[in-house]
Coordinates of N, CA and C in Angstrom, one line a residue:
M1 N -12.2 1.7 28.6 CA -11.8 2.8 27.7 C -13.0 3.5 27.2
S2 N -12.9 4.8 27.0 CA -14.0 5.6 26.5 C -14.2 5.4 25.0
R3 N -15.4 5.8 24.6 CA -15.6 5.7 23.1 C -14.7 6.5 22.3
A4 N -14.3 7.7 22.9 CA -13.4 8.6 22.1 C -12.1 8.0 21.8
E5 N -11.7 7.1 22.6 CA -10.4 6.4 22.4 C -10.4 5.5 21.2
F6 N -11.6 5.2 20.7 CA -11.7 4.4 19.5 C -12.2 5.1 18.3
D7 N -12.3 6.4 18.4 CA -12.9 7.2 17.3 C -12.1 7.0 16.0
W8 N -10.8 6.7 16.1 CA -10.0 6.5 14.9 C -10.2 5.2 14.2
L9 N -11.0 4.3 14.8 CA -11.2 3.0 14.1 C -12.0 3.2 12.8
L10 N -13.0 4.1 12.8 CA -13.8 4.2 11.7 C -13.1 4.8 10.5
P11 N -12.3 5.9 10.6 CA -11.5 6.3 9.4 C -10.5 5.3 9.0
L12 N -9.8 4.6 9.9 CA -8.8 3.7 9.5 C -9.5 2.5 8.8
G13 N -10.6 2.0 9.3 CA -11.2 0.9 8.6 C -11.7 1.3 7.2
T14 N -12.2 2.5 7.1 CA -12.7 3.0 5.8 C -11.6 3.2 4.8
W15 N -10.5 3.9 5.2 CA -9.4 4.1 4.3 C -8.7 2.9 3.9
A16 N -8.6 1.9 4.8 CA -7.9 0.6 4.4 C -8.8 -0.4 3.7
S17 N -10.1 0.0 3.5 CA -11.0 -1.0 2.9 C -10.8 -1.1 1.4
P18 N -10.9 -2.3 0.9 CA -10.9 -2.4 -0.6 C -11.9 -1.6 -1.3
A19 N -13.0 -1.2 -0.6 CA -14.0 -0.4 -1.2 C -13.7 1.1 -1.3
Y20 N -12.6 1.5 -0.6 CA -12.3 2.9 -0.7 C -11.9 3.3 -2.1
P21 N -12.4 4.3 -2.7 CA -12.3 4.6 -4.1 C -11.0 5.1 -4.6
I22 N -10.0 4.2 -4.6 CA -8.6 4.7 -5.0 C -8.2 3.8 -6.3
G23 N -9.0 2.9 -6.7 CA -8.7 2.1 -7.9 C -7.7 1.0 -7.6
A24 N -7.6 0.6 -6.3 CA -6.6 -0.5 -6.0 C -7.0 -1.8 -6.7
F25 N -8.2 -2.0 -7.0 CA -8.7 -3.3 -7.6 C -8.1 -3.5 -9.0
S26 N -7.6 -2.4 -9.6 CA -7.1 -2.6 -11.0 C -5.6 -2.8 -11.1
Y27 N -4.9 -3.0 -9.9 CA -3.5 -3.3 -9.9 C -3.2 -4.6 -9.3
S28 N -2.1 -5.3 -9.8 CA -1.7 -6.6 -9.2 C -0.3 -6.6 -8.8
H29 N 0.5 -5.5 -9.1 CA 1.9 -5.4 -8.6 C 2.7 -6.6 -9.2
G30 N 2.5 -6.9 -10.5 CA 3.3 -7.9 -11.1 C 2.8 -9.3 -10.9
L31 N 1.7 -9.4 -10.1 CA 1.2 -10.8 -9.8 C 0.6 -11.4 -11.0
E32 N 0.0 -10.6 -11.9 CA -0.6 -11.2 -13.1 C 0.4 -11.9 -14.0
W33 N 1.6 -11.4 -14.1 CA 2.6 -12.1 -14.8 C 3.1 -13.3 -14.0
A34 N 3.2 -13.2 -12.7 CA 3.6 -14.4 -11.9 C 2.7 -15.5 -12.1
V35 N 1.4 -15.3 -12.2 CA 0.4 -16.3 -12.4 C 0.6 -16.9 -13.8
E36 N 0.7 -16.0 -14.8 CA 0.9 -16.4 -16.2 C 2.2 -17.3 -16.3
A37 N 3.2 -17.0 -15.6 CA 4.5 -17.7 -15.7 C 4.5 -19.0 -14.8
G38 N 3.4 -19.3 -14.1 CA 3.3 -20.4 -13.2 C 4.0 -20.3 -11.9
R39 N 4.3 -19.1 -11.5 CA 5.0 -18.9 -10.2 C 4.1 -18.9 -9.0
V40 N 2.8 -18.5 -9.3 CA 1.8 -18.4 -8.3 C 0.6 -19.3 -8.7
T41 N 0.4 -20.3 -8.0 CA -0.6 -21.3 -8.5 C -1.6 -21.7 -7.4
D42 N -1.4 -21.4 -6.1 CA -2.2 -21.8 -5.0 C -2.1 -20.9 -3.8
V43 N -2.8 -21.2 -2.7 CA -2.8 -20.3 -1.6 C -1.4 -20.1 -1.0
A44 N -0.6 -21.2 -0.9 CA 0.7 -21.0 -0.4 C 1.6 -20.1 -1.2
S45 N 1.6 -20.3 -2.5 CA 2.5 -19.4 -3.3 C 2.0 -18.0 -3.4
L46 N 0.6 -17.8 -3.3 CA 0.1 -16.5 -3.3 C 0.5 -15.8 -2.0
A47 N 0.4 -16.5 -0.9 CA 0.8 -15.9 0.4 C 2.3 -15.5 0.4
D48 N 3.1 -16.4 -0.2 CA 4.5 -16.2 -0.3 C 4.8 -14.9 -1.1
Y49 N 4.1 -14.8 -2.2 CA 4.3 -13.6 -3.1 C 4.0 -12.3 -2.3
V50 N 2.9 -12.3 -1.7 CA 2.5 -11.1 -1.0 C 3.4 -10.8 0.2
A51 N 3.8 -11.9 0.9 CA 4.8 -11.7 2.0 C 6.1 -11.1 1.5
T52 N 6.5 -11.5 0.4 CA 7.8 -10.9 -0.2 C 7.6 -9.4 -0.5
V53 N 6.4 -9.1 -1.1 CA 6.2 -7.6 -1.3 C 6.2 -6.9 0.0
I54 N 5.6 -7.4 1.0 CA 5.4 -6.7 2.3 C 6.8 -6.6 3.0
E55 N 7.5 -7.7 3.1 CA 8.7 -7.7 3.9 C 10.0 -7.2 3.2
A56 N 10.0 -7.4 1.9 CA 11.3 -7.1 1.2 C 11.1 -6.2 -0.1
G57 N 9.9 -6.0 -0.5 CA 9.6 -5.2 -1.7 C 9.0 -3.8 -1.4
A58 N 8.2 -3.4 -2.4 CA 7.6 -2.1 -2.3 C 6.8 -1.9 -1.1
G59 N 6.2 -3.0 -0.6 CA 5.4 -2.9 0.6 C 6.2 -2.4 1.8
W60 N 7.4 -2.9 2.0 CA 8.3 -2.5 3.1 C 8.6 -1.0 2.9
A61 N 9.0 -0.6 1.7 CA 9.4 0.8 1.4 C 8.2 1.7 1.7
D62 N 7.0 1.3 1.3 CA 5.8 2.1 1.5 C 5.5 2.2 3.0
L63 N 5.7 1.2 3.8 CA 5.4 1.3 5.2 C 6.3 2.3 5.9
V64 N 7.6 2.3 5.5 CA 8.5 3.3 6.0 C 8.0 4.7 5.6
L65 N 7.6 4.9 4.4 CA 7.1 6.2 3.9 C 5.8 6.6 4.7
V66 N 5.0 5.6 4.9 CA 3.8 6.0 5.8 C 4.2 6.5 7.1
G67 N 5.1 5.8 7.8 CA 5.6 6.2 9.1 C 6.2 7.6 9.1
Q68 N 7.1 7.8 8.1 CA 7.8 9.1 8.0 C 6.9 10.3 7.6
S69 N 5.9 10.0 6.8 CA 5.0 11.1 6.4 C 4.1 11.4 7.6
W70 N 3.7 10.3 8.4 CA 2.9 10.5 9.6 C 3.6 11.4 10.6
R71 N 4.9 11.1 10.8 CA 5.7 11.8 11.8 C 5.9 13.3 11.4
A72 N 6.2 13.5 10.1 CA 6.4 14.8 9.6 C 5.1 15.7 9.7
A73 N 4.0 15.1 9.3 CA 2.7 15.8 9.4 C 2.3 16.0 10.8
E74 N 2.5 15.1 11.7 CA 2.2 15.2 13.1 C 3.0 16.4 13.7
A75 N 4.2 16.5 13.3 CA 5.1 17.5 13.9 C 5.0 18.9 13.2
G76 N 4.2 18.9 12.1 CA 4.1 20.2 11.3 C 5.4 20.5 10.6
N77 N 6.2 19.4 10.3 CA 7.5 19.6 9.7 C 7.3 19.5 8.2
T78 N 7.1 20.7 7.6 CA 6.8 20.7 6.1 C 8.0 20.3 5.3
D79 N 9.2 20.8 5.8 CA 10.4 20.4 5.0 C 10.6 18.9 5.0
G80 N 10.4 18.3 6.2 CA 10.6 16.8 6.3 C 9.5 16.1 5.5
F81 N 8.3 16.6 5.5 CA 7.3 16.0 4.6 C 7.6 16.1 3.2
E82 N 8.2 17.2 2.7 CA 8.5 17.4 1.3 C 9.6 16.4 1.0
E83 N 10.5 16.1 1.9 CA 11.6 15.1 1.6 C 11.0 13.7 1.4
V84 N 10.1 13.4 2.2 CA 9.4 12.1 2.1 C 8.6 12.0 0.8
R85 N 7.9 13.1 0.5 CA 7.1 13.2 -0.7 C 7.9 13.0 -2.0
E86 N 9.1 13.7 -2.0 CA 9.9 13.6 -3.2 C 10.6 12.2 -3.3
L87 N 11.0 11.7 -2.2 CA 11.6 10.3 -2.3 C 10.5 9.3 -2.8
A88 N 9.3 9.4 -2.3 CA 8.3 8.4 -2.7 C 8.0 8.5 -4.2
A89 N 8.0 9.7 -4.7 CA 7.7 9.9 -6.1 C 8.8 9.3 -7.0
A90 N 10.0 9.1 -6.5 CA 11.2 8.6 -7.3 C 11.5 7.2 -7.0
L91 N 10.8 6.5 -6.2 CA 11.3 5.3 -5.6 C 11.0 4.0 -6.4
R92 N 10.0 4.1 -7.3 CA 9.5 2.8 -7.9 C 10.5 2.4 -9.0
G93 N 10.5 1.0 -9.2 CA 11.5 0.4 -10.1 C 10.9 0.3 -11.5
T94 N 9.6 0.4 -11.7 CA 9.1 0.2 -13.1 C 8.0 1.2 -13.3
A95 N 7.7 1.4 -14.6 CA 6.7 2.4 -14.9 C 5.3 2.0 -14.4
E96 N 5.0 0.8 -14.4 CA 3.6 0.4 -13.9 C 3.5 0.5 -12.4
T97 N 4.5 0.2 -11.6 CA 4.4 0.4 -10.2 C 4.5 1.8 -9.8
A98 N 5.1 2.7 -10.6 CA 5.1 4.1 -10.4 C 3.6 4.6 -10.6
L99 N 3.0 4.2 -11.7 CA 1.6 4.5 -12.0 C 0.7 4.1 -10.8
E100 N 1.0 2.9 -10.3 CA 0.2 2.3 -9.3 C 0.2 3.2 -8.0
T101 N 1.3 3.6 -7.6 CA 1.4 4.4 -6.3 C 0.9 5.8 -6.5
M102 N 1.2 6.4 -7.7 CA 0.8 7.8 -7.9 C -0.7 8.0 -8.2
Q103 N -1.2 7.1 -9.0 CA -2.7 7.1 -9.3 C -3.5 6.9 -8.0
Q104 N -3.1 5.9 -7.2 CA -3.8 5.6 -6.0 C -3.7 6.8 -5.0
G105 N -2.5 7.4 -5.0 CA -2.3 8.5 -4.1 C -3.2 9.7 -4.5
A106 N -3.3 10.0 -5.8 CA -4.1 11.1 -6.3 C -5.6 10.8 -5.9
S107 N -6.0 9.6 -6.1 CA -7.4 9.2 -5.8 C -7.7 9.3 -4.3
F108 N -6.7 8.8 -3.5 CA -6.8 8.9 -2.0 C -7.0 10.3 -1.6
V109 N -6.1 11.2 -2.1 CA -6.2 12.6 -1.7 C -7.6 13.2 -2.1
L110 N -8.1 13.0 -3.3 CA -9.3 13.5 -3.7 C -10.5 13.0 -2.8
A111 N -10.5 11.7 -2.6 CA -11.6 11.1 -1.8 C -11.6 11.5 -0.3
T112 N -10.4 11.6 0.2 CA -10.2 11.9 1.6 C -10.5 13.3 1.9
R113 N -10.0 14.2 1.1 CA -10.3 15.6 1.3 C -11.7 16.0 1.1
A114 N -12.4 15.3 0.3 CA -13.8 15.5 0.1 C -14.7 15.0 1.2
A115 N -14.4 13.7 1.6 CA -15.3 13.0 2.6 C -14.8 13.2 4.0
W116 N -13.5 13.5 4.3 CA -13.0 13.6 5.6 C -12.2 14.9 5.7
P117 N -12.9 16.0 5.6 CA -12.2 17.3 5.7 C -11.6 17.5 7.1
G118 N -10.5 18.3 7.1 CA -9.9 18.7 8.4 C -8.7 17.9 8.8
T119 N -8.3 16.9 8.0 CA -7.1 16.1 8.4 C -5.9 16.9 8.0
K120 N -4.8 16.5 8.5 CA -3.5 17.1 8.2 C -3.2 17.0 6.7
L121 N -3.8 16.1 6.0 CA -3.6 16.0 4.5 C -4.2 17.2 3.9
D122 N -5.2 17.8 4.4 CA -5.7 19.1 3.9 C -4.7 20.2 3.9
Q123 N -3.9 20.2 4.9 CA -2.9 21.3 5.0 C -1.7 21.1 4.1
L124 N -1.4 19.8 3.7 CA -0.2 19.5 3.0 C -0.4 19.2 1.5
A125 N -1.6 18.9 1.1 CA -1.9 18.5 -0.3 C -2.0 19.8 -1.1
D126 N -1.5 19.7 -2.4 CA -1.6 20.8 -3.3 C -1.8 20.1 -4.7
D127 N -1.5 20.8 -5.8 CA -1.8 20.3 -7.1 C -0.7 19.3 -7.6
R128 N 0.3 19.1 -6.8 CA 1.4 18.2 -7.2 C 1.0 16.7 -6.9
P129 N 1.5 15.8 -7.6 CA 1.2 14.4 -7.3 C 1.7 14.0 -5.9
M130 N 1.0 13.1 -5.3 CA 1.5 12.5 -4.0 C 1.3 11.0 -4.0
A131 N 2.3 10.3 -3.7 CA 2.3 8.8 -3.6 C 1.3 8.4 -2.6
Y132 N 0.7 7.2 -2.8 CA -0.3 6.6 -1.9 C 0.1 6.6 -0.4
P133 N 1.3 6.0 -0.1 CA 1.7 5.9 1.3 C 1.9 7.2 2.0
V134 N 2.4 8.2 1.2 CA 2.6 9.5 1.8 C 1.2 10.2 2.1
A135 N 0.3 10.0 1.2 CA -1.1 10.6 1.5 C -1.7 9.9 2.6
F136 N -1.6 8.6 2.7 CA -2.2 7.8 3.8 C -1.6 8.2 5.1
G137 N -0.3 8.3 5.2 CA 0.3 8.7 6.5 C -0.1 10.1 6.9
A138 N -0.1 11.0 5.9 CA -0.5 12.4 6.3 C -1.9 12.5 6.8
A139 N -2.8 11.8 6.1 CA -4.2 11.8 6.6 C -4.4 11.3 8.0
A140 N -3.6 10.3 8.3 CA -3.8 9.6 9.6 C -3.1 10.4 10.8
A141 N -2.2 11.3 10.4 CA -1.4 12.0 11.5 C -2.4 12.8 12.3
G142 N -2.2 12.8 13.6 CA -3.0 13.6 14.5 C -4.4 13.0 14.7
L143 N -4.7 11.8 14.1 CA -6.0 11.2 14.2 C -5.9 9.8 14.6
I144 N -5.0 9.0 14.0 CA -4.9 7.6 14.2 C -3.5 7.3 14.7
P145 N -3.4 6.5 15.8 CA -2.0 6.1 16.3 C -1.2 5.5 15.2
L146 N 0.1 5.8 15.3 CA 1.1 5.4 14.2 C 1.1 3.8 14.1
N147 N 1.1 3.1 15.2 CA 1.2 1.6 15.0 C -0.1 1.1 14.3
A148 N -1.3 1.7 14.6 CA -2.5 1.2 13.9 C -2.5 1.7 12.5
T149 N -2.0 2.9 12.2 CA -1.9 3.4 10.8 C -1.0 2.4 10.0
L150 N 0.1 2.0 10.5 CA 1.0 1.1 9.7 C 0.4 -0.3 9.5
L151 N -0.3 -0.8 10.5 CA -0.9 -2.1 10.4 C -2.1 -2.0 9.4
G152 N -2.8 -1.0 9.5 CA -4.0 -0.8 8.6 C -3.5 -0.7 7.1
F153 N -2.4 0.1 6.9 CA -1.9 0.2 5.6 C -1.4 -1.2 5.0
A154 N -0.7 -1.9 5.9 CA -0.1 -3.2 5.5 C -1.3 -4.1 5.1
Q155 N -2.3 -4.1 5.9 CA -3.5 -5.0 5.6 C -4.2 -4.6 4.3
A156 N -4.2 -3.2 4.0 CA -4.9 -2.8 2.8 C -4.1 -3.3 1.6
V157 N -2.8 -3.2 1.6 CA -1.9 -3.7 0.5 C -2.1 -5.2 0.3
A158 N -2.0 -5.9 1.4 CA -2.1 -7.4 1.4 C -3.4 -7.8 0.8
A159 N -4.5 -7.2 1.3 CA -5.9 -7.6 0.9 C -6.1 -7.3 -0.6
N160 N -5.5 -6.2 -1.1 CA -5.7 -6.0 -2.5 C -5.0 -7.0 -3.3
L161 N -3.7 -7.3 -3.0 CA -3.0 -8.3 -3.7 C -3.6 -9.7 -3.6
V162 N -4.1 -10.1 -2.5 CA -4.8 -11.4 -2.3 C -6.0 -11.4 -3.2
S163 N -6.8 -10.3 -3.2 CA -8.0 -10.2 -4.0 C -7.6 -10.4 -5.5
A164 N -6.5 -9.8 -5.9 CA -6.1 -10.0 -7.3 C -5.7 -11.4 -7.6
G165 N -5.0 -12.1 -6.6 CA -4.7 -13.5 -6.8 C -5.9 -14.4 -6.9
V166 N -6.9 -14.1 -6.1 CA -8.1 -14.9 -6.1 C -8.8 -14.9 -7.5
R167 N -8.7 -13.7 -8.1 CA -9.3 -13.6 -9.5 C -8.4 -14.2 -10.5
L168 N -7.1 -14.2 -10.3 CA -6.2 -14.6 -11.4 C -5.9 -16.1 -11.4
V169 N -5.7 -16.7 -10.3 CA -5.2 -18.1 -10.3 C -6.2 -19.1 -11.0
P170 N -7.5 -19.1 -10.8 CA -8.3 -18.5 -9.7 C -8.4 -19.3 -8.5
L171 N -8.8 -18.6 -7.4 CA -9.0 -19.3 -6.1 C -10.4 -19.0 -5.6
G172 N -10.8 -19.7 -4.6 CA -12.1 -19.4 -4.0 C -11.9 -18.3 -3.0
Q173 N -13.1 -17.7 -2.6 CA -13.0 -16.6 -1.6 C -12.5 -17.1 -0.2
T174 N -12.8 -18.3 0.1 CA -12.3 -18.8 1.4 C -10.8 -19.0 1.3
D175 N -10.3 -19.4 0.1 CA -8.8 -19.5 -0.1 C -8.2 -18.1 0.1
G176 N -8.8 -17.1 -0.3 CA -8.3 -15.8 -0.1 C -8.2 -15.4 1.4
Q177 N -9.2 -15.8 2.1 CA -9.1 -15.6 3.6 C -8.0 -16.4 4.2
R178 N -7.8 -17.6 3.7 CA -6.7 -18.5 4.2 C -5.4 -17.8 4.0
A179 N -5.2 -17.2 2.8 CA -4.0 -16.5 2.5 C -3.8 -15.3 3.4
L180 N -4.8 -14.5 3.7 CA -4.7 -13.4 4.6 C -4.4 -13.8 6.0
A181 N -5.0 -14.9 6.4 CA -4.7 -15.4 7.8 C -3.2 -15.8 7.9
R182 N -2.7 -16.5 6.8 CA -1.3 -16.8 6.9 C -0.4 -15.6 6.9
L183 N -0.9 -14.5 6.3 CA -0.1 -13.3 6.2 C -0.1 -12.4 7.5
A184 N -1.1 -12.7 8.4 CA -1.2 -11.9 9.6 C 0.0 -11.6 10.4
P185 N 0.8 -12.7 10.7 CA 2.1 -12.5 11.4 C 3.1 -11.6 10.7
V186 N 3.1 -11.8 9.3 CA 4.0 -11.0 8.5 C 3.6 -9.5 8.6
L187 N 2.4 -9.2 8.5 CA 1.9 -7.9 8.5 C 2.2 -7.2 9.9
A188 N 2.0 -8.0 11.0 CA 2.2 -7.4 12.3 C 3.7 -7.1 12.5
R189 N 4.6 -8.1 12.2 CA 6.0 -7.8 12.5 C 6.6 -6.8 11.5
T190 N 6.1 -6.7 10.3 CA 6.7 -5.7 9.4 C 6.2 -4.3 9.7
A191 N 5.0 -4.2 10.2 CA 4.5 -2.9 10.6 C 5.2 -2.4 11.8
A192 N 5.5 -3.4 12.8 CA 6.3 -3.0 14.0 C 7.7 -2.6 13.6
R193 N 8.3 -3.3 12.6 CA 9.7 -2.9 12.2 C 9.7 -1.5 11.5
A194 N 8.6 -1.2 10.8 CA 8.5 0.1 10.1 C 8.3 1.2 11.1
E195 N 7.7 0.9 12.2 CA 7.5 2.0 13.2 C 8.8 2.5 13.8
A196 N 9.8 1.6 13.8 CA 11.1 2.0 14.4 C 12.1 2.4 13.3
A197 N 11.7 2.4 12.0 CA 12.6 2.7 10.9 C 12.7 4.2 10.6
T198 N 13.7 4.6 9.9 CA 13.9 5.9 9.3 C 14.0 5.8 7.8
L199 N 14.1 7.0 7.2 CA 14.2 7.0 5.7 C 15.5 6.2 5.3
H200 N 16.5 6.2 6.1 CA 17.7 5.4 5.8 C 17.5 3.9 5.7
D201 N 16.4 3.5 6.3 CA 16.1 2.0 6.3 C 15.3 1.6 5.0
I202 N 15.0 2.5 4.2 CA 14.3 2.2 2.9 C 15.2 1.4 2.0
G203 N 14.7 0.3 1.5 CA 15.4 -0.4 0.5 C 14.6 -1.7 0.1
T204 N 14.8 -2.2 -1.0 CA 14.0 -3.4 -1.4 C 15.0 -4.5 -1.8
A205 N 14.5 -5.7 -1.7 CA 15.3 -6.9 -2.1 C 14.4 -7.9 -2.7
A206 N 13.7 -7.5 -3.7 CA 12.7 -8.4 -4.4 C 12.8 -8.2 -5.9
P207 N 14.0 -8.5 -6.4 CA 14.2 -8.2 -7.9 C 13.3 -9.0 -8.8
M208 N 12.9 -10.2 -8.4 CA 12.0 -10.9 -9.2 C 10.6 -10.2 -9.4
I209 N 10.2 -9.6 -8.4 CA 8.9 -8.9 -8.5 C 9.0 -7.7 -9.4
D210 N 10.1 -7.0 -9.4 CA 10.3 -5.9 -10.4 C 10.4 -6.5 -11.8
L211 N 11.0 -7.7 -11.9 CA 11.1 -8.3 -13.2 C 9.7 -8.7 -13.7
F212 N 8.9 -9.3 -12.8 CA 7.5 -9.6 -13.2 C 6.7 -8.4 -13.6
S213 N 7.0 -7.3 -12.9 CA 6.3 -6.0 -13.3 C 6.7 -5.6 -14.7
M214 N 8.0 -5.7 -15.0 CA 8.5 -5.3 -16.3 C 7.9 -6.2 -17.4
R215 N 7.8 -7.5 -17.1 CA 7.3 -8.5 -18.1 C 5.8 -8.2 -18.3
H216 N 5.1 -7.8 -17.2 CA 3.7 -7.5 -17.3 C 3.4 -6.4 -18.3
E217 N 4.3 -5.4 -18.5 CA 4.1 -4.3 -19.3 C 3.9 -4.7 -20.8
T218 N 4.4 -5.9 -21.2 CA 4.2 -6.3 -22.6 C 3.4 -7.7 -22.6
Q219 N 2.8 -8.0 -21.5 CA 2.0 -9.2 -21.5 C 0.8 -9.1 -22.5
Y220 N 0.6 -10.2 -23.2 CA -0.4 -10.2 -24.3 C -1.8 -9.8 -23.9
T221 N -2.3 -10.5 -22.9 CA -3.6 -10.2 -22.4 C -3.5 -9.8 -20.9
R222 N -4.2 -8.8 -20.5 CA -4.0 -8.3 -19.1 C -5.4 -7.9 -18.6
L223 N -5.6 -8.2 -17.3 CA -6.8 -7.8 -16.6 C -6.4 -6.5 -15.7
F224 N -5.1 -6.4 -15.4 CA -4.7 -5.4 -14.4 C -3.7 -4.4 -15.0
R225 N -3.6 -3.2 -14.4 CA -2.7 -2.2 -14.9 C -1.3 -2.4 -14.5
S226 N -1.0 -3.3 -13.5 CA 0.3 -3.5 -13.1 C 0.5 -5.0 -12.7

């Protein structure tokens, strides 16, 4: 294969990196309360928590949104993109997870338009808020294959939550890598499922994680914003 066929690897690796300046390090998606309540205590329970987010919680919904925003942006379907954008803005179950996706989305738009001009995100972004998965999908359209976009986004979400778990439990850095290795098959199959999904397939079945997020809003001491 030619070098040009891999030119998308650099932006994907950069955008999915924990170092990309979207503030992901400051969110735990309810994990901080789960640790406080003794529900997450080791590598296995941390991996189970993240797997639930990815397969049945907001991670699954976000992957569908990534795929649909990618397709709409790729096709130049502005009406379809607006539908995805509006749904994403209304989809979160708690105030903290709404802040999580909208703040990261705003930061992703700013950083990507400044450092990576010329993406389809440039054509679609305006002064209105945009959720993180919608911005990610729009930026990747026309540049990164859909299957790679979905897997990269899933890895970014999982890596951030595992990093939060390493700090909260606490666990060692190698334990964090063990958790990510356990999650690899989950990420691959959920990304593949999202590639075939439509907006009608969006739904969550992780009520305990929403409950943890609600409890986190009034947690006495907090390191994270969600």
